[in-house]
mmCIF file of C-alpha atoms in Angstrom:
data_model
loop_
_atom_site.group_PDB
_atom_site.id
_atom_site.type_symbol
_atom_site.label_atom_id
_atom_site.label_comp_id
_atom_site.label_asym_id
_atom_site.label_seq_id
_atom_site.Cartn_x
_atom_site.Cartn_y
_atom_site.Cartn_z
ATOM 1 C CA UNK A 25 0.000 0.000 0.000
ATOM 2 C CA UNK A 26 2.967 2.166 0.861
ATOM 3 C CA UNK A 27 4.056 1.344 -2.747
ATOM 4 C CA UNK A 28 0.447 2.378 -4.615
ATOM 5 C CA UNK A 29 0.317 5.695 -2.520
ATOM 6 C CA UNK A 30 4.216 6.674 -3.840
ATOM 7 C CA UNK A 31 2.713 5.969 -7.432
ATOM 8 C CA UNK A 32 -0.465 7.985 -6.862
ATOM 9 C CA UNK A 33 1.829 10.505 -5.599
ATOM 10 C CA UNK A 34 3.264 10.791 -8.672
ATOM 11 C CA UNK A 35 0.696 12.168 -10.518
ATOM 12 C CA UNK A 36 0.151 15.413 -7.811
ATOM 13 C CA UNK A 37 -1.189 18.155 -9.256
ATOM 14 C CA UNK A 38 -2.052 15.877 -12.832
ATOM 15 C CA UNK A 39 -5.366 14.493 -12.038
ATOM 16 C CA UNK A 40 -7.821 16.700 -11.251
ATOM 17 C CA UNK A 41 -10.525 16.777 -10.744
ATOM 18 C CA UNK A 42 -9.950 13.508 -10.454
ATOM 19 C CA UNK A 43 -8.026 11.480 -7.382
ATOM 20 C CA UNK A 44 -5.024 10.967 -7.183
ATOM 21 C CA UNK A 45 -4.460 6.964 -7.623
ATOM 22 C CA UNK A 46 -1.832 4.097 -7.549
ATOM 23 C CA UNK A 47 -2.244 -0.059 -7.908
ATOM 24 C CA UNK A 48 0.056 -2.595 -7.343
ATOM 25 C CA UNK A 49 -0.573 -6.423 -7.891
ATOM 26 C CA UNK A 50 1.070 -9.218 -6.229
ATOM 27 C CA UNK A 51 1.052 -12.936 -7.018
ATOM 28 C CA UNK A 52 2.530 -15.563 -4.302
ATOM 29 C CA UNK A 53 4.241 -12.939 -2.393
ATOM 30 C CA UNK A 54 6.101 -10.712 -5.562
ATOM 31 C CA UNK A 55 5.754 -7.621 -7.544
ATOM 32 C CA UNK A 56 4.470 -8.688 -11.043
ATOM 33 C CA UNK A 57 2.849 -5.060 -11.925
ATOM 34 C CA UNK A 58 1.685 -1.333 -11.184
ATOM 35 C CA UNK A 59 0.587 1.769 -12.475
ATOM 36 C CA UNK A 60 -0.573 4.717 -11.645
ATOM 37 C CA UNK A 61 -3.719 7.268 -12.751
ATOM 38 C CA UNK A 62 -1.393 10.091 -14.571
ATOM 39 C CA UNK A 63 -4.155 12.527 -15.937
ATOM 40 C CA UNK A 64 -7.936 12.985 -15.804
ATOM 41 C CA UNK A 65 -9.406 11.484 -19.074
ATOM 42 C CA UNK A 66 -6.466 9.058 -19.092
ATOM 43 C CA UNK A 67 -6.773 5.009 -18.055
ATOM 44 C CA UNK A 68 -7.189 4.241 -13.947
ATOM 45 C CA UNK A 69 -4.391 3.152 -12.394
ATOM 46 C CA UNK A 70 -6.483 -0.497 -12.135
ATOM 47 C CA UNK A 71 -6.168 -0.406 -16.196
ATOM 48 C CA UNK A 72 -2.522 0.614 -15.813
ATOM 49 C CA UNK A 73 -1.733 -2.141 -13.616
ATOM 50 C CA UNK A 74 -3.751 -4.903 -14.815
ATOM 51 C CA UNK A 75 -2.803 -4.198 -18.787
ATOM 52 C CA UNK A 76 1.091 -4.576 -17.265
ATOM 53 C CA UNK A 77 0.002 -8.038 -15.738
ATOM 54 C CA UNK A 78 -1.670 -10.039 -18.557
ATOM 55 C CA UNK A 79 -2.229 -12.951 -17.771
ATOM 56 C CA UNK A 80 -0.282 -13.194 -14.437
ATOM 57 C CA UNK A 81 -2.971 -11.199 -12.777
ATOM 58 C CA UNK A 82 -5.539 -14.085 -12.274
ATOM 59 C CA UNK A 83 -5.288 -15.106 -8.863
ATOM 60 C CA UNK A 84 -3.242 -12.645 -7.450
ATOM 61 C CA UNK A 85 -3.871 -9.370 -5.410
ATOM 62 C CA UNK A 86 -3.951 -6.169 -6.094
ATOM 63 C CA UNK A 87 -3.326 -3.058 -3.382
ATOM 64 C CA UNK A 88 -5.658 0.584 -4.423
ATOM 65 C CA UNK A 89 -5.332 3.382 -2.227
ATOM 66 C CA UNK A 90 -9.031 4.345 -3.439
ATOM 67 C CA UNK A 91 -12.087 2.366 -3.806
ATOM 68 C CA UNK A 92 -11.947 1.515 -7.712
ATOM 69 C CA UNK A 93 -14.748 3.354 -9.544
ATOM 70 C CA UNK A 94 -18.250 1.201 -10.619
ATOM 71 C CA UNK A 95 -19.934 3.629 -12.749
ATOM 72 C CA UNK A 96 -19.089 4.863 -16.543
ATOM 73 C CA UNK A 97 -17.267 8.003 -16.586
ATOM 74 C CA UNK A 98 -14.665 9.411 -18.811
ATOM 75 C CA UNK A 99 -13.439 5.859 -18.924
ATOM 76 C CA UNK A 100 -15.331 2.523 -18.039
ATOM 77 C CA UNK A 101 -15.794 0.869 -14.723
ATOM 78 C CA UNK A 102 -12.476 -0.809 -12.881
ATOM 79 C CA UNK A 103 -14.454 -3.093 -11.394
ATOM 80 C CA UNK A 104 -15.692 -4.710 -14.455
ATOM 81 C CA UNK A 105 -11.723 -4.956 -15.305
ATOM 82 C CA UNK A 106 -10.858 -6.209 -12.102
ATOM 83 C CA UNK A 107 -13.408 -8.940 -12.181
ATOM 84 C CA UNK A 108 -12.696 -9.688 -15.957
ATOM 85 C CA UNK A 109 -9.424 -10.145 -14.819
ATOM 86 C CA UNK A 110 -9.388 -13.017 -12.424
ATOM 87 C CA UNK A 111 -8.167 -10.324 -9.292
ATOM 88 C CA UNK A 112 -8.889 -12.482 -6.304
ATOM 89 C CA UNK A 113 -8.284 -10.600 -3.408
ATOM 90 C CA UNK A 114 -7.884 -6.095 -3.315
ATOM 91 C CA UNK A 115 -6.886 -4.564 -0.471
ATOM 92 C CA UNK A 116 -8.196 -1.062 -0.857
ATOM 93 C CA UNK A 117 -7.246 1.549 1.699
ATOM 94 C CA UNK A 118 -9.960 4.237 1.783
ATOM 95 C CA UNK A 119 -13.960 4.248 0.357
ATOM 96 C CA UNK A 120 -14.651 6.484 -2.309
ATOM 97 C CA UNK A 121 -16.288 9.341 -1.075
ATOM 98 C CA UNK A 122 -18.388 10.353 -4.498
ATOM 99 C CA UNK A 123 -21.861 9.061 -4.263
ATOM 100 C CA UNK A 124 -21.481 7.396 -6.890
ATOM 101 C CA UNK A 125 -19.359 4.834 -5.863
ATOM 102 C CA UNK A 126 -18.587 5.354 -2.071
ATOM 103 C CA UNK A 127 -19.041 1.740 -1.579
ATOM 104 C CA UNK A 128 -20.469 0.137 -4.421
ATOM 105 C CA UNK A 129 -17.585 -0.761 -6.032
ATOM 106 C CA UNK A 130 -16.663 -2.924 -3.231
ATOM 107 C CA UNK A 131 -20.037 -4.379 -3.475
ATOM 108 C CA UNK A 132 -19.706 -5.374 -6.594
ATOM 109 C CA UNK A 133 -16.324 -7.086 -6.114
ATOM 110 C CA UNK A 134 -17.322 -8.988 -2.854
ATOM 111 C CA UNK A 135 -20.671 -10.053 -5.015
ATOM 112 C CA UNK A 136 -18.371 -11.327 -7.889
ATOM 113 C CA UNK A 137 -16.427 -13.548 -5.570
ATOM 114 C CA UNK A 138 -13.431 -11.253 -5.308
ATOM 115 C CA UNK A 139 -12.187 -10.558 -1.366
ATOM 116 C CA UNK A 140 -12.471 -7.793 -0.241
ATOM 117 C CA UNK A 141 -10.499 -5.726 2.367
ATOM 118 C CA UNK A 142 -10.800 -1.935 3.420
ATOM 119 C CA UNK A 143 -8.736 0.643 5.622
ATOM 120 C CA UNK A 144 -5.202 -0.674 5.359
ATOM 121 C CA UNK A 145 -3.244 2.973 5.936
ATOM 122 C CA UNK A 146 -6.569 4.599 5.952
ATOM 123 C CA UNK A 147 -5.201 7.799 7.470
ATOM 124 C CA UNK A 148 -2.010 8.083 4.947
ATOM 125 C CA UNK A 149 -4.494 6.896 2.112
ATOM 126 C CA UNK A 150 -6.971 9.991 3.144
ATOM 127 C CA UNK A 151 -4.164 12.557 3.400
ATOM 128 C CA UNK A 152 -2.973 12.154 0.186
ATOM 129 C CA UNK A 153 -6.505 12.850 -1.056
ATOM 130 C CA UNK A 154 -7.535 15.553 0.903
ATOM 131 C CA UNK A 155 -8.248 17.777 -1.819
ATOM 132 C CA UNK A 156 -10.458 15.783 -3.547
ATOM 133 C CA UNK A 157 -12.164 14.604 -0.695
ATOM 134 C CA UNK A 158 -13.325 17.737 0.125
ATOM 135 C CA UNK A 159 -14.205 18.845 -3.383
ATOM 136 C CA UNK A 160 -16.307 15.706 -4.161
ATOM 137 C CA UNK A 161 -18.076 16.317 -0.903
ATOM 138 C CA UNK A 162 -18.340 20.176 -0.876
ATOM 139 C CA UNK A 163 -17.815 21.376 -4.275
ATOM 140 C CA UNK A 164 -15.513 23.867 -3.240
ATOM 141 C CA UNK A 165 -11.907 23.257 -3.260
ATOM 142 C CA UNK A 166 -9.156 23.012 -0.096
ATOM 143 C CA UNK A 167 -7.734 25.792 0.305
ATOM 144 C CA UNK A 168 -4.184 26.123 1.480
ATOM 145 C CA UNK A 169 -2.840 29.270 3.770
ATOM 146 C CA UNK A 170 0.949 29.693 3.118
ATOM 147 C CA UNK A 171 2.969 32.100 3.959
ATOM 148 C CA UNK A 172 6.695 33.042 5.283
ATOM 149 C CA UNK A 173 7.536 35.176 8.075
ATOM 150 C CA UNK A 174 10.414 36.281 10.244
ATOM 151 C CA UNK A 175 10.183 33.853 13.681
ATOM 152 C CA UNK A 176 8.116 37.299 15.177
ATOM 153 C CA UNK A 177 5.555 36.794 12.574
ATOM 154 C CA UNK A 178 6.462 39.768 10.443
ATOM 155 C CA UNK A 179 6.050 39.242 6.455
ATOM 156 C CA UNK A 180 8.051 42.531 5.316
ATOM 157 C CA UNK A 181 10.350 45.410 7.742
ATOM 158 C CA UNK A 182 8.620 48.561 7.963
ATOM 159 C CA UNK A 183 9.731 50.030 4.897
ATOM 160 C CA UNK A 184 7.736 47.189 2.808
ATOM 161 C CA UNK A 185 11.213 44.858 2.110
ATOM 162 C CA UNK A 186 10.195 41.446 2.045
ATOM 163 C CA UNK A 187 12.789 39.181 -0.768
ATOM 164 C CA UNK A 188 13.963 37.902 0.480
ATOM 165 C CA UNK A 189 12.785 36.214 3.940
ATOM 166 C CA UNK A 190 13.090 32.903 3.929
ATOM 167 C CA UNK A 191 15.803 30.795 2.180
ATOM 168 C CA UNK A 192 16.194 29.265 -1.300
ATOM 169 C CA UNK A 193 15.164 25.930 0.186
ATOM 170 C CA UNK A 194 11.925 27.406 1.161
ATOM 171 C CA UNK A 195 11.002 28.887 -1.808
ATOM 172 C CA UNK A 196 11.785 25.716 -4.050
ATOM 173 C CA UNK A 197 9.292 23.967 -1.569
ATOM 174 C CA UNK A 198 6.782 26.835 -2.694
ATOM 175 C CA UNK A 199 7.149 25.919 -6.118
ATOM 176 C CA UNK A 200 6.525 21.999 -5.674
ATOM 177 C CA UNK A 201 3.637 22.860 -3.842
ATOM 178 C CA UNK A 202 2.410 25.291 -6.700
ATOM 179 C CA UNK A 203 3.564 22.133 -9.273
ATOM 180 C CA UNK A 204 0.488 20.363 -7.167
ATOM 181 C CA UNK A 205 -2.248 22.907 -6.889
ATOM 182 C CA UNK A 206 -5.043 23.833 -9.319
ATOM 183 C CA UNK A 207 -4.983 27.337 -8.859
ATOM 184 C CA UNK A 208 -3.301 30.387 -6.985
ATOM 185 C CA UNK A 209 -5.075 33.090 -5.276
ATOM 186 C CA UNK A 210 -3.581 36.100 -4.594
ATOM 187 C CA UNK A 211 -5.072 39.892 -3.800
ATOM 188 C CA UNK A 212 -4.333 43.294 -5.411
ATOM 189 C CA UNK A 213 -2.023 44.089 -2.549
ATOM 190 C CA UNK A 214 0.791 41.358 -3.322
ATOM 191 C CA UNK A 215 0.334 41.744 -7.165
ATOM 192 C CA UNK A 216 1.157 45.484 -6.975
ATOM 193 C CA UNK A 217 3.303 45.346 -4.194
ATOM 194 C CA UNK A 218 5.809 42.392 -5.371
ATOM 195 C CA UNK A 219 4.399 42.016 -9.549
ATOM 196 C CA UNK A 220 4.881 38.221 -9.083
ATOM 197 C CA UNK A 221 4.514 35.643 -11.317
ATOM 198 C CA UNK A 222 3.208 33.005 -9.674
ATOM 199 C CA UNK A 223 4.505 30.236 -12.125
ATOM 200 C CA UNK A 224 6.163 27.253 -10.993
ATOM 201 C CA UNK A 225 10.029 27.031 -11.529
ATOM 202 C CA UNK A 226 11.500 23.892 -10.607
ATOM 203 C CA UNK A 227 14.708 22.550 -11.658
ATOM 204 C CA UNK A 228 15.407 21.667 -15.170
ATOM 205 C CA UNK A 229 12.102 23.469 -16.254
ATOM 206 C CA UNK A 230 9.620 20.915 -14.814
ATOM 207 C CA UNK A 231 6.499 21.392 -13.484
ATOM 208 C CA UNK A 232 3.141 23.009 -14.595
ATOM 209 C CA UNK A 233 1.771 26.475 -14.175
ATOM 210 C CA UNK A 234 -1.221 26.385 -11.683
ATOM 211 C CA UNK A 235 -3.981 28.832 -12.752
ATOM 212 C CA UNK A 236 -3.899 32.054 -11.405
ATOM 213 C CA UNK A 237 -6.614 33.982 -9.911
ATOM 214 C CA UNK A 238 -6.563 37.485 -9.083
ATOM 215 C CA UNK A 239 -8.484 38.876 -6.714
ATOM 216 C CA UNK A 240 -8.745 43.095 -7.682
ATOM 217 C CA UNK A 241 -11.972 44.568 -5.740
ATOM 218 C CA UNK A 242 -11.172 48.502 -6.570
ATOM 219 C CA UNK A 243 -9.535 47.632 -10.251
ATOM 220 C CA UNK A 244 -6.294 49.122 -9.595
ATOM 221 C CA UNK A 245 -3.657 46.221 -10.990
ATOM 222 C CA UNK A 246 -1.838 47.206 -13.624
ATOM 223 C CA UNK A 247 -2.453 46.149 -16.621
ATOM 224 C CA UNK A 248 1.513 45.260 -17.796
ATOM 225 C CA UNK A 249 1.288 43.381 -14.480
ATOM 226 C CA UNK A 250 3.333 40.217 -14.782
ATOM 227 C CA UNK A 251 0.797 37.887 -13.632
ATOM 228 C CA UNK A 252 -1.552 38.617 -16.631
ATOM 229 C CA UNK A 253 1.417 37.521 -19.096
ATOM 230 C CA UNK A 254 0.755 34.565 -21.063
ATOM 231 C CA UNK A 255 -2.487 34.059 -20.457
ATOM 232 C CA UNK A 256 -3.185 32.465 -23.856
ATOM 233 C CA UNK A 257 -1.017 29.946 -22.164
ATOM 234 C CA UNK A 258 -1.615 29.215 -18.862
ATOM 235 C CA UNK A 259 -5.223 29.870 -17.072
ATOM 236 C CA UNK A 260 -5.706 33.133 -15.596
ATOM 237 C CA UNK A 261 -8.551 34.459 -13.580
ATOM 238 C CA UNK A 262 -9.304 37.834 -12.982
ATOM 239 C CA UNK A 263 -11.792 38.654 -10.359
ATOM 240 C CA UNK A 264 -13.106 42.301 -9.955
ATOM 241 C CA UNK A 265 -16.539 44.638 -9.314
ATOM 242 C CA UNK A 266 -18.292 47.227 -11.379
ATOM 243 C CA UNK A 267 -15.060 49.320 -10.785
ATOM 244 C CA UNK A 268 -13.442 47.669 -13.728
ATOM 245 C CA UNK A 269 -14.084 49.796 -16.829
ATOM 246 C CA UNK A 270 -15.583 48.111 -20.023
ATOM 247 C CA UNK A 271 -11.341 48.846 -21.507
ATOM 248 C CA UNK A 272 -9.773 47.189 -18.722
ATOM 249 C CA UNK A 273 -11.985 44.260 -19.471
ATOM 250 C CA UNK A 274 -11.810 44.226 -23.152
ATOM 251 C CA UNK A 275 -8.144 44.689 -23.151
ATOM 252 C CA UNK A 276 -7.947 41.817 -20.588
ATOM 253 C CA UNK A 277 -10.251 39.234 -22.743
ATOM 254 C CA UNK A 278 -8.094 40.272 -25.385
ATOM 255 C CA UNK A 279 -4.987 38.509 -24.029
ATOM 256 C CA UNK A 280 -7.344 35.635 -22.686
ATOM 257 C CA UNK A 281 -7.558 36.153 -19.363
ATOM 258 C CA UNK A 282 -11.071 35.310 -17.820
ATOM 259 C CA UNK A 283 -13.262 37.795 -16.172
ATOM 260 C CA UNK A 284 -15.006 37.456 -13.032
ATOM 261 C CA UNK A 285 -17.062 40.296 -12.258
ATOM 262 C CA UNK A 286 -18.413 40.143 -8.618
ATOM 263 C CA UNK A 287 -20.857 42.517 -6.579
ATOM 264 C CA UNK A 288 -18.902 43.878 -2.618
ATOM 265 C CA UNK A 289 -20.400 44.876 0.275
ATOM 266 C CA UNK A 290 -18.374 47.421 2.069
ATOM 267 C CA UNK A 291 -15.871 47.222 -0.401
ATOM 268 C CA UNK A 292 -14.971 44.009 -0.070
ATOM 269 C CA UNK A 293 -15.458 40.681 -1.918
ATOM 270 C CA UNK A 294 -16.821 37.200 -0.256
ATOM 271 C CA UNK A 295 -14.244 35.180 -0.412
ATOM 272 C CA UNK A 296 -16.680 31.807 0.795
ATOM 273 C CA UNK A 297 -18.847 32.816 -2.885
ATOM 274 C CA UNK A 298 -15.563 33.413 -4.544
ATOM 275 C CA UNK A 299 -14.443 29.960 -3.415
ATOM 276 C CA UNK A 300 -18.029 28.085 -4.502
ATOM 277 C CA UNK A 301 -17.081 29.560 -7.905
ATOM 278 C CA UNK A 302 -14.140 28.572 -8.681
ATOM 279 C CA UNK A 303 -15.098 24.815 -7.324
ATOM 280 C CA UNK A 304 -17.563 25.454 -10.545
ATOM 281 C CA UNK A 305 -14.351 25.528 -12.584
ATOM 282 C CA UNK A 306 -13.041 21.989 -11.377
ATOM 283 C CA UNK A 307 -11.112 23.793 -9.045
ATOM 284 C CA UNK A 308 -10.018 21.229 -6.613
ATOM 285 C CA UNK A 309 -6.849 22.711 -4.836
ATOM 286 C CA UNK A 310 -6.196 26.367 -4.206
ATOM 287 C CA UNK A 311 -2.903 27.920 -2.961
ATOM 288 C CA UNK A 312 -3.138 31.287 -0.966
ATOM 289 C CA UNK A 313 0.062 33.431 -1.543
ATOM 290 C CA UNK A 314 -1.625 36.611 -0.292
ATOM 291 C CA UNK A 315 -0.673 39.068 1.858
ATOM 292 C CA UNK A 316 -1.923 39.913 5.457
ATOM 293 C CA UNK A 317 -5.298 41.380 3.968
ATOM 294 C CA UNK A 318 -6.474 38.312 1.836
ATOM 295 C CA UNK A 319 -4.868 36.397 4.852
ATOM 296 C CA UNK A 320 -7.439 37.892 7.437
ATOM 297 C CA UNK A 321 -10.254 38.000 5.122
ATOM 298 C CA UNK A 322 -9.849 34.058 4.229
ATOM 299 C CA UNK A 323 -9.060 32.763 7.617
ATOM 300 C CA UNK A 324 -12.397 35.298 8.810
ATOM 301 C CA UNK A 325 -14.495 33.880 6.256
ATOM 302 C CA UNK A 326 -13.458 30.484 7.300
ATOM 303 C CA UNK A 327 -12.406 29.268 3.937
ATOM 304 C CA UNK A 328 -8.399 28.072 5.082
ATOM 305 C CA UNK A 329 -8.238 24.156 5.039
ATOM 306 C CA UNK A 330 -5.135 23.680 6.157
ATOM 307 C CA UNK A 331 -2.151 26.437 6.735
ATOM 308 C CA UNK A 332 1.906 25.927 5.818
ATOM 309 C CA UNK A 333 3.963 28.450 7.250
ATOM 310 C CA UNK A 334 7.689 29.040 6.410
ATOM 311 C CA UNK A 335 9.535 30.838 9.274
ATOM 312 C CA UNK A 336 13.031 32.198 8.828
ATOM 313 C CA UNK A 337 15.421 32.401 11.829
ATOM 314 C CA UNK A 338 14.894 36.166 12.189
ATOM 315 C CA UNK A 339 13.093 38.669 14.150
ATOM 316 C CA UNK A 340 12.410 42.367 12.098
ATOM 317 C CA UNK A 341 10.123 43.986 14.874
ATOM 318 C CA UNK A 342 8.052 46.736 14.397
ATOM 319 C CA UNK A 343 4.784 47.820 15.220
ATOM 320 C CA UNK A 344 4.171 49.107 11.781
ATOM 321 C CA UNK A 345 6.126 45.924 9.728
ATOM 322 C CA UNK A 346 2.738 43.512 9.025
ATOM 323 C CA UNK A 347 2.258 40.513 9.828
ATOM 324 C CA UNK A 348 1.230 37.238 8.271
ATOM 325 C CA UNK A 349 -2.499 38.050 9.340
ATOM 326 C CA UNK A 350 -3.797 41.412 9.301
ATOM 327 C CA UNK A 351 -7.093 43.113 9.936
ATOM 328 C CA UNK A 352 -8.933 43.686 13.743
ATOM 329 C CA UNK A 353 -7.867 40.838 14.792
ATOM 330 C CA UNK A 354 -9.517 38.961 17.823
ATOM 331 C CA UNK A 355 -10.732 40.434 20.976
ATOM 332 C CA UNK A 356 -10.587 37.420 22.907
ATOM 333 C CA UNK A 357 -8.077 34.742 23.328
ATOM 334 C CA UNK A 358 -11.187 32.265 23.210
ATOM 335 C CA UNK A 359 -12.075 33.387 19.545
ATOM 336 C CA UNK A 360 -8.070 32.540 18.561
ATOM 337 C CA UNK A 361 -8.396 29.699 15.750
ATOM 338 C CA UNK A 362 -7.106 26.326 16.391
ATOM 339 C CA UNK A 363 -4.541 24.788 14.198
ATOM 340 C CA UNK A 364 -4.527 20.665 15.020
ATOM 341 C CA UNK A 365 -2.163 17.771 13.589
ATOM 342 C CA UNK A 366 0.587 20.229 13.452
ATOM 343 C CA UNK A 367 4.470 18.998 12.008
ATOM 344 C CA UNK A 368 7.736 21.066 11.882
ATOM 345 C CA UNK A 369 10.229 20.460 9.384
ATOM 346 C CA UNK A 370 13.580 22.309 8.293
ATOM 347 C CA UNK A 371 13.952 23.897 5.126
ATOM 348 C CA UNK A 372 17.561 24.541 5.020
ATOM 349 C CA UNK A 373 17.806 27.270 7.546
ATOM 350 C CA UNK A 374 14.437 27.816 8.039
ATOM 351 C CA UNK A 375 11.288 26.049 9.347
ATOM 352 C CA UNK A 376 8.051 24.832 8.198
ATOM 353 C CA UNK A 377 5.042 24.001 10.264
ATOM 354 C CA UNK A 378 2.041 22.342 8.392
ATOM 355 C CA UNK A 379 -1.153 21.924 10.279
ATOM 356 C CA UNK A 380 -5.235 21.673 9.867
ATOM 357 C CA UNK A 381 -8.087 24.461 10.410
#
């Protein structure tokens, strides 16, 4: 099982918004065959596996991190395959959330004679599909925090200098995690501030470019702003109000960006409507690179999954240098969100702590 979640792994950031899946099959105690599910539209990692074993599959076993699929979809059932085969025992490690599986296609094995066995690495098996988990069940995507701060907290010194905080080990972890997201979201404030990028630059070139969505309430971005450059290329989403003029949006379509245009209440945008619409786009992973504004407003609105913080061994100081959350703040040390399942790594000199809203 170990084995088939390393192969589903592999595809991270391929898949959606499909799950992320690996198979391995085993016959008196060896490897014989595996495979992996590398893109959405593209065979199951069952298919993968099973087309690898031939023959050799009847009788042996075969180890899914996910339920295989019983209904027609882009591609046919797995467990028609799997029974077709001559499988004789699956061990599958977590149910299928989607309704339309989420337990038939066990079912339908354990009716066809085929044993059956569920939960093996459960936990590791629902980790890795977190994402999807929550999409499938929500229809919104999860929605990672990230930032990187000084060990005080502080984002930038009072003057606004911010690149660069953290180390290049850091930063090439940002861009493996934006290799496995659908989408970035980013406000107005870190676009004008910094005129990112927000592609993903990985060694030797690799890696894919995560859509990008922009988040501009009064209209102000630039429109040379780097973040709008090829986006006849690589998806770009730009959200605004009736602030935008009908030229700004024209010129924008024009280089095929796509336009959002959203109604605010006090000048602001809801981030929990902005969220159920890009889930309408197959959205199933968003990365938040904002800045302490879109920071308060999502972690407010209660739309932050999971955070992953990046702290360099630093303190800046300041009452006026921000911080990695900004706004009111709370009141009361009861109101103070929890962060659970918390781990602390190194990233070269600095550290990152991962943990759960």
């Amino acid at each position: 099982m170990k084995r088939a979640l390393d192969l589903a792994a592999k595809a991270a950031g391929r898949t959606s918004p499909n799950p992320m899946v690996g198979a391995v099959i085993i016959k008196n105690g060896r490897f014989i065959a595996e495979g992996y599910h590398k893109k959405a539209g593209g065979p199951h990692a069952e298919i993968e596996a099973l087309k690898k074993a031939g023959k050799r599959a009847r009788g042996a076993q075969m180890f899914l991190n996910l339920e295989p699929c019983c209904h027609q979809g882009r591609t046919p059932p797995c467990t028609d395959a799997l029974i077709k085969s001559g499988i004789k025992e699956v061990f599958v490690g977590m149910r299928d959330p989607n309704p339309l599986v989420a337990g038939k296609g066990i079912r339908q094995l354990k009716k066809a004679g085929v044993d059956v066995h569920s939960g093996l690495l459960q936990k590791e098996c629902e980790r890795l599909n977190e994402a999807f988990v929550k999409y499938i069940q929500t229809g919104t995507p999860f929605v990672t925090l990230k930032s990187a701060s000084s060990l005080d907290g502080k984002i930038a010194t009072s003057t606004g200098q911010s690149q660069w905080i953290t180390g290049p080990e850091a930063r090439e972890r940002v861009h493996r995690m934006r290799d496995q997201v659908d989408a970035i979201l980013v406000g107005a404030g870190t676009v004008i501030k910094d005129n990112p990028r927000l592609t993903t630059r990985l060694k030797k070139g690799k890696g894919h470019n995560p859509a990008r969505v922009i988040l501009d309430t009064k209209a102000e971005i630039p429109l040379n702003a780097r973040v709008f450059h090829h986006a006849d290329r690589d998806r770009v989403v730009y959200v605004t109000t009736n602030k935008a003029s009908a030229v700004r949006i024209n010129r924008l379509t024009g280089r095929g960006v796509e336009i959002q245009v959203l109604s605010e209440r006090k000048g602001r945008i809801s981030l929990k409507y902005l969220i159920e619409i890009i889930g309408k786009m197959e959205v199933v992973s968003v990365l938040l690179e904002g800045g302490s504004g879109i920071n308060a407003s999502a972690l407010r609105e209660g739309i932050v999954d999971k955070v992953v913080l990046f702290l360099a061994p630093m303190i800046i100081g300041g009452e006026s240098a921000p911080g990695m959350v900004g706004g009111s703040g709370i009141k009361n040390l009861k109101e103070a969100l929890s962060v659970k399942n918390l781990t602390v790594s190194t990233m070269g000199s600095d550290l990152m702590v991962e943990g759960y809203l």
